[in-house]
Amino acid sequence: MNFLKTELRGKVALIGLDRPQKRNAISDAFVEELDTAVTWAEENGKAAVLHANGPHFCAGLDLAEHVKKTPFEGVHGSRRWHQVFDRIQRGKLPWFSALHGAVVGGGLELASSTHVRVADKSAFFALPEGQRGIFVGGGASVRTARLMGVARMTDLMLTGRSIGADQAELWNIVQYVVPEGQALAKAIELAAQAATNAEISNYAIIHALPRIQDMASDDGLFVESFIASFTATSPEAEQRLNEFLGKKSGSKVARPGPEK
Ligand code: 1HE
């Protein structure tokens, strides 16, 4: 692959954006490689981490390539981003992203398709589409708006301003902020932990929670009952419940450590 690097660490599949000279700007060919890499991750990992090489996570859409497109080619391009990012958000694996430097435009859209986002202190977030005369096209109006809320996203898009990692945590864009240079290690640690869960629970968590959030309360509760019953009656659930009841070491919920 030209734009990505893959690596397996135990049960965690790592995909590294690797076009640092162009700040990991996402071209059409980049999206196709990502599609291939997601297939590889699903075939080899139980959890996955998306990270980036170079000074920034991702500068978003490859603007050099984009200016040459016809309107209809633009629609197809955006729909392709949706398809591939959807394979991350609604695929087989829990995805963790490690963010640093610029996480802007399509880079934020890509990060928004992962389930848990870890930013280091160098990370900054922006949606400069308005300044470029374009609109978000990689899923931000759905995914990113659900994270930070429409009012905040409207502000970011209208003003083109950037926010830092701490503000992004307050705005629910990221779940963790760590010291500079430590996002990848933290994301791998979290992914390795998630990889020890029952596969069916992870699948239910990443698929059912966002769908139930989009349902009416009564529908959501109804669907929850079926998913709860389906997962709880699996052989793996029985084994794991017996491990706890048999007082197997490590099966107790631990008190929180010093970090939040
Ligand atoms: C690029 C891109 C890009 C850098 N497409 N080539 N995204 C943006 O509007 C962000 C545009 N980029 C930036 O604001 C800055 O590049 C960064 C803040 C991300 C990084 O700054 P810096 O000083 O580290 O790098 P640089 O010198 O600006 O860029 C290095 C090279 O990467 C340079 O190319 P070079 O050949 O002159 O060395 C840049 O042209 C190139 N580069 N960003 C193409 N984005 C599906 S819709 C999604 C819509 C969007 O994503 S809109 C947001 C687009």
mmCIF file of C-alpha atoms and ligand atoms in Angstrom:
data_model
loop_
_atom_site.group_PDB
_atom_site.id
_atom_site.type_symbol
_atom_site.label_atom_id
_atom_site.label_comp_id
_atom_site.label_asym_id
_atom_site.label_seq_id
_atom_site.Cartn_x
_atom_site.Cartn_y
_atom_site.Cartn_z
ATOM 1 C CA MET A 1 0.000 0.000 0.000
ATOM 2 C CA ASN A 2 1.157 3.537 -0.749
ATOM 3 C CA PHE A 3 -0.729 5.574 1.844
ATOM 4 C CA LEU A 4 -1.209 3.244 4.793
ATOM 5 C CA LYS A 5 0.814 0.898 6.962
ATOM 6 C CA THR A 6 -0.656 -2.103 8.743
ATOM 7 C CA GLU A 7 0.659 -4.011 11.718
ATOM 8 C CA LEU A 8 -0.773 -6.676 14.012
ATOM 9 C CA ARG A 9 0.023 -6.375 17.729
ATOM 10 C CA GLY A 10 -1.454 -9.411 19.432
ATOM 11 C CA LYS A 11 -5.156 -9.172 18.727
ATOM 12 C CA VAL A 12 -5.041 -5.495 17.828
ATOM 13 C CA ALA A 13 -4.871 -4.522 14.153
ATOM 14 C CA LEU A 14 -3.134 -1.193 13.581
ATOM 15 C CA ILE A 15 -3.710 0.965 10.537
ATOM 16 C CA GLY A 16 -1.363 3.922 10.227
ATOM 17 C CA LEU A 17 -2.103 6.768 7.819
ATOM 18 C CA ASP A 18 1.213 7.150 6.056
ATOM 19 C CA ARG A 19 1.250 10.051 3.640
ATOM 20 C CA PRO A 20 2.993 12.521 5.947
ATOM 21 C CA GLN A 21 4.436 14.702 3.172
ATOM 22 C CA LYS A 22 0.837 15.655 2.250
ATOM 23 C CA ARG A 23 -0.317 15.637 5.892
ATOM 24 C CA ASN A 24 -2.214 12.398 5.238
ATOM 25 C CA ALA A 25 -4.639 14.176 2.887
ATOM 26 C CA ILE A 26 -7.226 11.710 1.660
ATOM 27 C CA SER A 27 -7.354 11.111 -2.104
ATOM 28 C CA ASP A 28 -9.587 8.620 -3.930
ATOM 29 C CA ALA A 29 -6.780 6.067 -4.014
ATOM 30 C CA PHE A 30 -6.256 6.629 -0.267
ATOM 31 C CA VAL A 31 -9.923 5.768 0.393
ATOM 32 C CA GLU A 32 -9.585 2.551 -1.640
ATOM 33 C CA GLU A 33 -6.507 1.539 0.345
ATOM 34 C CA LEU A 34 -8.392 2.218 3.549
ATOM 35 C CA ASP A 35 -11.126 -0.121 2.349
ATOM 36 C CA THR A 36 -8.536 -2.860 1.770
ATOM 37 C CA ALA A 37 -6.928 -2.182 5.146
ATOM 38 C CA VAL A 38 -10.281 -2.420 6.962
ATOM 39 C CA THR A 39 -10.808 -5.863 5.378
ATOM 40 C CA TRP A 40 -7.341 -6.879 6.555
ATOM 41 C CA ALA A 41 -8.070 -5.610 10.081
ATOM 42 C CA GLU A 42 -11.358 -7.508 10.247
ATOM 43 C CA GLU A 43 -9.665 -10.707 9.090
ATOM 44 C CA ASN A 44 -6.784 -10.447 11.544
ATOM 45 C CA GLY A 45 -7.795 -8.456 14.632
ATOM 46 C CA LYS A 46 -10.327 -8.504 17.434
ATOM 47 C CA ALA A 47 -10.046 -4.735 17.824
ATOM 48 C CA ALA A 48 -8.382 -2.057 15.718
ATOM 49 C CA VAL A 49 -6.494 1.207 16.061
ATOM 50 C CA LEU A 50 -6.305 3.987 13.516
ATOM 51 C CA HIS A 51 -3.307 6.296 13.908
ATOM 52 C CA ALA A 52 -1.103 8.460 11.733
ATOM 53 C CA ASN A 53 2.540 9.012 10.891
ATOM 54 C CA GLY A 54 4.022 12.492 10.550
ATOM 55 C CA PRO A 55 3.246 15.749 12.349
ATOM 56 C CA HIS A 56 -0.532 15.581 11.887
ATOM 57 C CA PHE A 57 -3.277 12.980 12.032
ATOM 58 C CA CYS A 58 -4.998 14.074 8.837
ATOM 59 C CA ALA A 59 -5.528 17.275 6.789
ATOM 60 C CA GLY A 60 -8.794 15.952 5.320
ATOM 61 C CA LEU A 61 -9.789 15.822 1.698
ATOM 62 C CA ASP A 62 -6.961 15.968 -0.832
ATOM 63 C CA LEU A 63 -7.773 19.455 -2.096
ATOM 64 C CA ALA A 64 -5.402 19.138 -5.050
ATOM 65 C CA GLU A 65 -7.320 16.149 -6.364
ATOM 66 C CA HIS A 66 -10.748 17.518 -5.485
ATOM 67 C CA VAL A 67 -10.560 20.674 -7.580
ATOM 68 C CA LYS A 68 -10.387 18.582 -10.763
ATOM 69 C CA LYS A 69 -13.739 16.827 -10.183
ATOM 70 C CA THR A 70 -17.100 17.281 -11.899
ATOM 71 C CA PRO A 71 -20.142 17.688 -9.607
ATOM 72 C CA PHE A 72 -21.311 14.121 -10.214
ATOM 73 C CA GLU A 73 -17.824 12.708 -9.596
ATOM 74 C CA GLY A 74 -17.922 14.628 -6.320
ATOM 75 C CA VAL A 75 -21.160 12.893 -5.289
ATOM 76 C CA HIS A 76 -19.707 9.470 -6.063
ATOM 77 C CA GLY A 77 -16.533 10.359 -4.188
ATOM 78 C CA SER A 78 -18.470 11.418 -1.110
ATOM 79 C CA ARG A 79 -20.635 8.279 -1.246
ATOM 80 C CA ARG A 80 -17.488 6.172 -1.420
ATOM 81 C CA TRP A 81 -16.122 7.868 1.711
ATOM 82 C CA HIS A 82 -19.428 7.059 3.384
ATOM 83 C CA GLN A 83 -19.218 3.392 2.382
ATOM 84 C CA VAL A 84 -15.663 2.922 3.596
ATOM 85 C CA PHE A 85 -16.047 4.924 6.835
ATOM 86 C CA ASP A 86 -19.261 3.005 7.490
ATOM 87 C CA ARG A 87 -17.253 -0.215 7.366
ATOM 88 C CA ILE A 88 -15.325 1.201 10.329
ATOM 89 C CA GLN A 89 -18.293 2.470 12.320
ATOM 90 C CA ARG A 90 -20.605 -0.423 11.530
ATOM 91 C CA GLY A 91 -18.254 -3.296 10.807
ATOM 92 C CA LYS A 92 -17.054 -6.222 12.883
ATOM 93 C CA LEU A 93 -14.517 -4.537 15.143
ATOM 94 C CA PRO A 94 -14.341 -1.879 17.834
ATOM 95 C CA TRP A 95 -12.102 0.898 16.474
ATOM 96 C CA PHE A 96 -9.930 3.241 18.532
ATOM 97 C CA SER A 97 -8.223 6.275 17.023
ATOM 98 C CA ALA A 98 -5.035 7.969 18.199
ATOM 99 C CA LEU A 99 -5.099 11.649 17.259
ATOM 100 C CA HIS A 100 -2.365 14.257 17.162
ATOM 101 C CA GLY A 101 -1.736 17.520 15.348
ATOM 102 C CA ALA A 102 -4.336 18.539 12.762
ATOM 103 C CA VAL A 103 -7.536 16.511 12.820
ATOM 104 C CA VAL A 104 -9.375 18.635 10.305
ATOM 105 C CA GLY A 105 -12.117 18.354 7.730
ATOM 106 C CA GLY A 106 -12.216 14.806 6.418
ATOM 107 C CA GLY A 107 -9.657 13.853 9.074
ATOM 108 C CA LEU A 108 -12.220 14.644 11.752
ATOM 109 C CA GLU A 109 -14.837 12.765 9.730
ATOM 110 C CA LEU A 110 -12.569 9.718 9.650
ATOM 111 C CA ALA A 111 -11.893 9.973 13.386
ATOM 112 C CA SER A 112 -15.638 10.326 13.993
ATOM 113 C CA SER A 113 -16.230 6.936 12.384
ATOM 114 C CA THR A 114 -14.104 5.247 15.061
ATOM 115 C CA HIS A 115 -15.750 4.336 18.354
ATOM 116 C CA VAL A 116 -13.257 5.718 20.854
ATOM 117 C CA ARG A 117 -11.012 8.707 20.168
ATOM 118 C CA VAL A 118 -7.802 9.379 22.094
ATOM 119 C CA ALA A 119 -6.161 12.760 21.493
ATOM 120 C CA ASP A 120 -2.772 13.891 22.630
ATOM 121 C CA LYS A 121 -2.277 17.499 23.754
ATOM 122 C CA SER A 122 -0.977 18.546 20.331
ATOM 123 C CA ALA A 123 -4.256 17.681 18.609
ATOM 124 C CA PHE A 124 -6.448 20.400 17.165
ATOM 125 C CA PHE A 125 -9.776 20.108 15.444
ATOM 126 C CA ALA A 126 -11.422 22.189 12.735
ATOM 127 C CA LEU A 127 -13.945 22.032 9.928
ATOM 128 C CA PRO A 128 -12.561 24.564 7.400
ATOM 129 C CA GLU A 129 -14.928 23.511 4.605
ATOM 130 C CA GLY A 130 -16.713 26.881 4.634
ATOM 131 C CA GLN A 131 -13.438 28.649 3.955
ATOM 132 C CA ARG A 132 -12.703 26.302 1.051
ATOM 133 C CA GLY A 133 -16.142 26.889 -0.490
ATOM 134 C CA ILE A 134 -17.220 23.303 0.080
ATOM 135 C CA PHE A 135 -19.271 21.279 2.595
ATOM 136 C CA VAL A 136 -18.510 18.241 4.693
ATOM 137 C CA GLY A 137 -18.813 15.093 2.567
ATOM 138 C CA GLY A 138 -17.317 12.276 4.629
ATOM 139 C CA GLY A 139 -20.128 11.828 7.106
ATOM 140 C CA ALA A 140 -19.565 14.746 9.495
ATOM 141 C CA SER A 141 -23.105 16.108 9.262
ATOM 142 C CA VAL A 142 -24.250 12.783 10.704
ATOM 143 C CA ARG A 143 -21.394 11.413 12.819
ATOM 144 C CA THR A 144 -19.521 14.494 13.988
ATOM 145 C CA ALA A 145 -22.734 16.452 14.591
ATOM 146 C CA ARG A 146 -23.954 13.645 16.854
ATOM 147 C CA LEU A 147 -20.731 13.851 18.867
ATOM 148 C CA MET A 148 -20.455 17.592 19.452
ATOM 149 C CA GLY A 149 -24.013 18.710 18.670
ATOM 150 C CA VAL A 150 -25.270 20.750 15.732
ATOM 151 C CA ALA A 151 -24.791 24.164 17.388
ATOM 152 C CA ARG A 152 -21.081 23.586 18.023
ATOM 153 C CA MET A 153 -20.519 22.116 14.596
ATOM 154 C CA THR A 154 -22.301 25.067 13.008
ATOM 155 C CA ASP A 155 -19.996 27.406 14.922
ATOM 156 C CA LEU A 156 -16.861 25.489 13.829
ATOM 157 C CA MET A 157 -17.992 25.491 10.208
ATOM 158 C CA LEU A 158 -19.079 29.122 10.099
ATOM 159 C CA THR A 159 -16.002 30.490 11.818
ATOM 160 C CA GLY A 160 -13.406 27.994 10.580
ATOM 161 C CA ARG A 161 -11.780 28.202 14.006
ATOM 162 C CA SER A 162 -9.761 25.425 15.610
ATOM 163 C CA ILE A 163 -10.244 23.956 19.057
ATOM 164 C CA GLY A 164 -7.644 22.135 21.121
ATOM 165 C CA ALA A 165 -7.684 18.708 22.696
ATOM 166 C CA ASP A 166 -9.092 19.776 26.067
ATOM 167 C CA GLN A 167 -11.948 21.665 24.442
ATOM 168 C CA ALA A 168 -12.579 18.666 22.188
ATOM 169 C CA GLU A 169 -12.931 16.471 25.260
ATOM 170 C CA LEU A 170 -15.410 18.916 26.805
ATOM 171 C CA TRP A 171 -17.321 18.872 23.523
ATOM 172 C CA ASN A 172 -17.464 15.074 23.464
ATOM 173 C CA ILE A 173 -15.361 14.836 20.310
ATOM 174 C CA VAL A 174 -12.728 12.755 22.096
ATOM 175 C CA GLN A 175 -13.038 10.508 25.142
ATOM 176 C CA TYR A 176 -9.386 10.730 26.306
ATOM 177 C CA VAL A 177 -6.697 13.411 26.333
ATOM 178 C CA VAL A 178 -3.149 12.242 27.028
ATOM 179 C CA PRO A 179 0.270 13.936 27.037
ATOM 180 C CA GLU A 180 1.870 14.626 23.669
ATOM 181 C CA GLY A 181 3.164 11.490 21.970
ATOM 182 C CA GLN A 182 1.146 9.064 24.082
ATOM 183 C CA ALA A 183 -2.092 8.721 22.110
ATOM 184 C CA LEU A 184 -1.075 5.627 20.165
ATOM 185 C CA ALA A 185 0.058 3.718 23.259
ATOM 186 C CA LYS A 186 -3.176 4.614 25.049
ATOM 187 C CA ALA A 187 -5.326 3.625 22.061
ATOM 188 C CA ILE A 188 -3.531 0.284 21.783
ATOM 189 C CA GLU A 189 -3.983 -0.327 25.519
ATOM 190 C CA LEU A 190 -7.730 0.382 25.252
ATOM 191 C CA ALA A 191 -8.115 -1.713 22.111
ATOM 192 C CA ALA A 192 -6.263 -4.630 23.697
ATOM 193 C CA GLN A 193 -8.671 -4.450 26.629
ATOM 194 C CA ALA A 194 -11.711 -4.360 24.312
ATOM 195 C CA ALA A 195 -10.297 -7.331 22.410
ATOM 196 C CA THR A 196 -10.719 -9.447 25.565
ATOM 197 C CA ASN A 197 -14.503 -8.863 25.581
ATOM 198 C CA ALA A 198 -16.919 -11.361 24.125
ATOM 199 C CA GLU A 199 -17.045 -10.704 20.388
ATOM 200 C CA ILE A 200 -20.824 -10.645 20.403
ATOM 201 C CA SER A 201 -20.893 -8.032 23.179
ATOM 202 C CA ASN A 202 -18.532 -5.787 21.239
ATOM 203 C CA TYR A 203 -20.698 -6.200 18.160
ATOM 204 C CA ALA A 204 -23.826 -5.330 20.120
ATOM 205 C CA ILE A 205 -22.137 -2.296 21.702
ATOM 206 C CA ILE A 206 -20.967 -0.752 18.447
ATOM 207 C CA HIS A 207 -24.067 -1.609 16.421
ATOM 208 C CA ALA A 208 -26.928 -1.356 18.875
ATOM 209 C CA LEU A 209 -26.041 1.763 20.869
ATOM 210 C CA PRO A 210 -25.981 4.255 17.961
ATOM 211 C CA ARG A 211 -29.071 2.691 16.391
ATOM 212 C CA ILE A 212 -31.031 2.688 19.645
ATOM 213 C CA GLN A 213 -30.069 6.325 20.170
ATOM 214 C CA ASP A 214 -31.813 7.120 16.885
ATOM 215 C CA MET A 215 -34.984 5.258 17.947
ATOM 216 C CA ALA A 216 -37.944 6.367 19.980
ATOM 217 C CA SER A 217 -37.486 5.390 23.670
ATOM 218 C CA ASP A 218 -40.079 2.651 23.628
ATOM 219 C CA ASP A 219 -38.617 1.096 20.461
ATOM 220 C CA GLY A 220 -35.130 1.338 21.912
ATOM 221 C CA LEU A 221 -36.105 -0.455 25.107
ATOM 222 C CA PHE A 222 -37.804 -3.185 23.098
ATOM 223 C CA VAL A 223 -34.758 -3.749 20.897
ATOM 224 C CA GLU A 224 -32.482 -3.647 23.953
ATOM 225 C CA SER A 225 -34.369 -6.575 25.499
ATOM 226 C CA PHE A 226 -33.775 -8.741 22.462
ATOM 227 C CA ILE A 227 -30.099 -7.895 22.213
ATOM 228 C CA ALA A 228 -29.645 -8.428 25.944
ATOM 229 C CA SER A 229 -31.276 -11.826 25.749
ATOM 230 C CA PHE A 230 -29.418 -12.832 22.595
ATOM 231 C CA THR A 231 -26.018 -12.012 24.076
ATOM 232 C CA ALA A 232 -26.747 -13.367 27.576
ATOM 233 C CA THR A 233 -27.783 -16.776 26.266
ATOM 234 C CA SER A 234 -24.608 -17.313 24.234
ATOM 235 C CA PRO A 235 -22.234 -20.086 25.443
ATOM 236 C CA GLU A 236 -19.506 -17.500 25.914
ATOM 237 C CA ALA A 237 -21.689 -15.462 28.270
ATOM 238 C CA GLU A 238 -22.398 -18.572 30.340
ATOM 239 C CA GLN A 239 -18.689 -19.316 30.604
ATOM 240 C CA ARG A 240 -17.822 -15.750 31.565
ATOM 241 C CA LEU A 241 -20.610 -15.549 34.154
ATOM 242 C CA ASN A 242 -19.427 -18.819 35.681
ATOM 243 C CA GLU A 243 -15.884 -17.493 35.836
ATOM 244 C CA PHE A 244 -17.089 -14.582 37.931
ATOM 245 C CA LEU A 245 -19.281 -16.754 40.149
ATOM 246 C CA GLY A 246 -16.363 -19.197 40.548
ATOM 247 C CA LYS A 247 -14.290 -16.244 41.823
ATOM 248 C CA LYS A 248 -11.734 -16.623 39.060
ATOM 249 C CA SER A 249 -9.015 -14.032 39.542
ATOM 250 C CA GLY A 250 -9.303 -10.876 37.461
ATOM 251 C CA SER A 251 -13.066 -11.151 36.982
ATOM 252 C CA LYS A 252 -13.983 -8.467 39.538
ATOM 253 C CA VAL A 253 -14.636 -4.893 38.455
ATOM 254 C CA ALA A 254 -11.604 -2.866 39.545
ATOM 255 C CA ARG A 255 -11.730 0.474 41.334
ATOM 256 C CA PRO A 256 -10.603 3.346 39.086
ATOM 257 C CA GLY A 257 -6.900 4.068 39.008
ATOM 258 C CA PRO A 258 -5.351 7.506 39.600
ATOM 259 C CA GLU A 259 -6.060 8.725 36.070
ATOM 260 C CA LYS A 260 -9.611 9.610 35.072
HETATM 261 C C1 1HE B 1 -2.465 19.132 1.329
HETATM 262 C C2 1HE B 1 -3.546 19.207 2.224
HETATM 263 C C3 1HE B 1 -4.829 18.851 1.727
HETATM 264 C C4 1HE B 1 -1.780 19.808 3.271
HETATM 265 N N1 1HE B 1 -4.922 18.470 0.451
HETATM 266 N N2 1HE B 1 -2.619 18.741 0.066
HETATM 267 N N3 1HE B 1 -8.365 20.491 4.567
HETATM 268 C C5 1HE B 1 -7.873 21.689 4.855
HETATM 269 O O1 1HE B 1 -8.403 22.724 4.481
HETATM 270 C C6 1HE B 1 -6.574 21.697 5.598
HETATM 271 C C7 1HE B 1 -5.468 22.190 4.698
HETATM 272 N N4 1HE B 1 -4.159 21.978 5.315
HETATM 273 C C8 1HE B 1 -3.668 22.795 6.278
HETATM 274 O O2 1HE B 1 -4.326 23.702 6.777
HETATM 275 C C9 1HE B 1 -2.248 22.561 6.702
HETATM 276 O O3 1HE B 1 -1.601 21.813 5.675
HETATM 277 C C10 1HE B 1 -2.125 21.752 8.034
HETATM 278 C C11 1HE B 1 -2.549 22.642 9.208
HETATM 279 C C12 1HE B 1 -2.956 20.469 8.022
HETATM 280 C C13 1HE B 1 -0.648 21.335 8.217
HETATM 281 O O4 1HE B 1 0.197 22.475 8.130
HETATM 282 P P1 1HE B 1 1.782 22.254 7.903
HETATM 283 O O5 1HE B 1 2.420 23.603 7.962
HETATM 284 O O6 1HE B 1 2.287 21.192 8.782
HETATM 285 O O7 1HE B 1 1.892 21.647 6.380
HETATM 286 P P2 1HE B 1 1.768 22.406 4.989
HETATM 287 O O8 1HE B 1 3.078 23.052 4.645
HETATM 288 O O9 1HE B 1 0.572 23.281 4.937
HETATM 289 O O10 1HE B 1 1.477 21.186 3.988
HETATM 290 C C14 1HE B 1 2.488 20.263 3.637
HETATM 291 C C15 1HE B 1 2.116 19.718 2.270
HETATM 292 O O11 1HE B 1 0.878 19.012 2.356
HETATM 293 C C16 1HE B 1 1.909 20.816 1.231
HETATM 294 O O12 1HE B 1 2.255 20.283 -0.021
HETATM 295 P P3 1HE B 1 3.699 20.689 -0.705
HETATM 296 O O13 1HE B 1 3.740 19.900 -1.960
HETATM 297 O O14 1HE B 1 3.651 22.177 -0.903
HETATM 298 O O15 1HE B 1 4.755 20.279 0.299
HETATM 299 C C17 1HE B 1 0.405 21.010 1.246
HETATM 300 O O16 1HE B 1 -0.113 21.528 0.033
HETATM 301 C C18 1HE B 1 -0.054 19.575 1.446
HETATM 302 N N5 1HE B 1 -1.393 19.507 2.019
HETATM 303 N N6 1HE B 1 -3.103 19.632 3.432
HETATM 304 C C19 1HE B 1 -3.832 18.427 -0.345
HETATM 305 N N7 1HE B 1 -5.916 18.860 2.512
HETATM 306 C C20 1HE B 1 -15.149 14.515 1.976
HETATM 307 S S1 1HE B 1 -15.289 16.149 2.246
HETATM 308 C C21 1HE B 1 -14.030 16.612 3.335
HETATM 309 C C22 1HE B 1 -13.796 18.069 3.198
HETATM 310 C C23 1HE B 1 -12.500 18.479 3.819
HETATM 311 O O17 1HE B 1 -11.732 17.699 4.307
HETATM 312 S S2 1HE B 1 -12.213 20.145 3.750
HETATM 313 C C24 1HE B 1 -10.768 20.360 4.654
HETATM 314 C C25 1HE B 1 -9.555 20.283 3.770
#
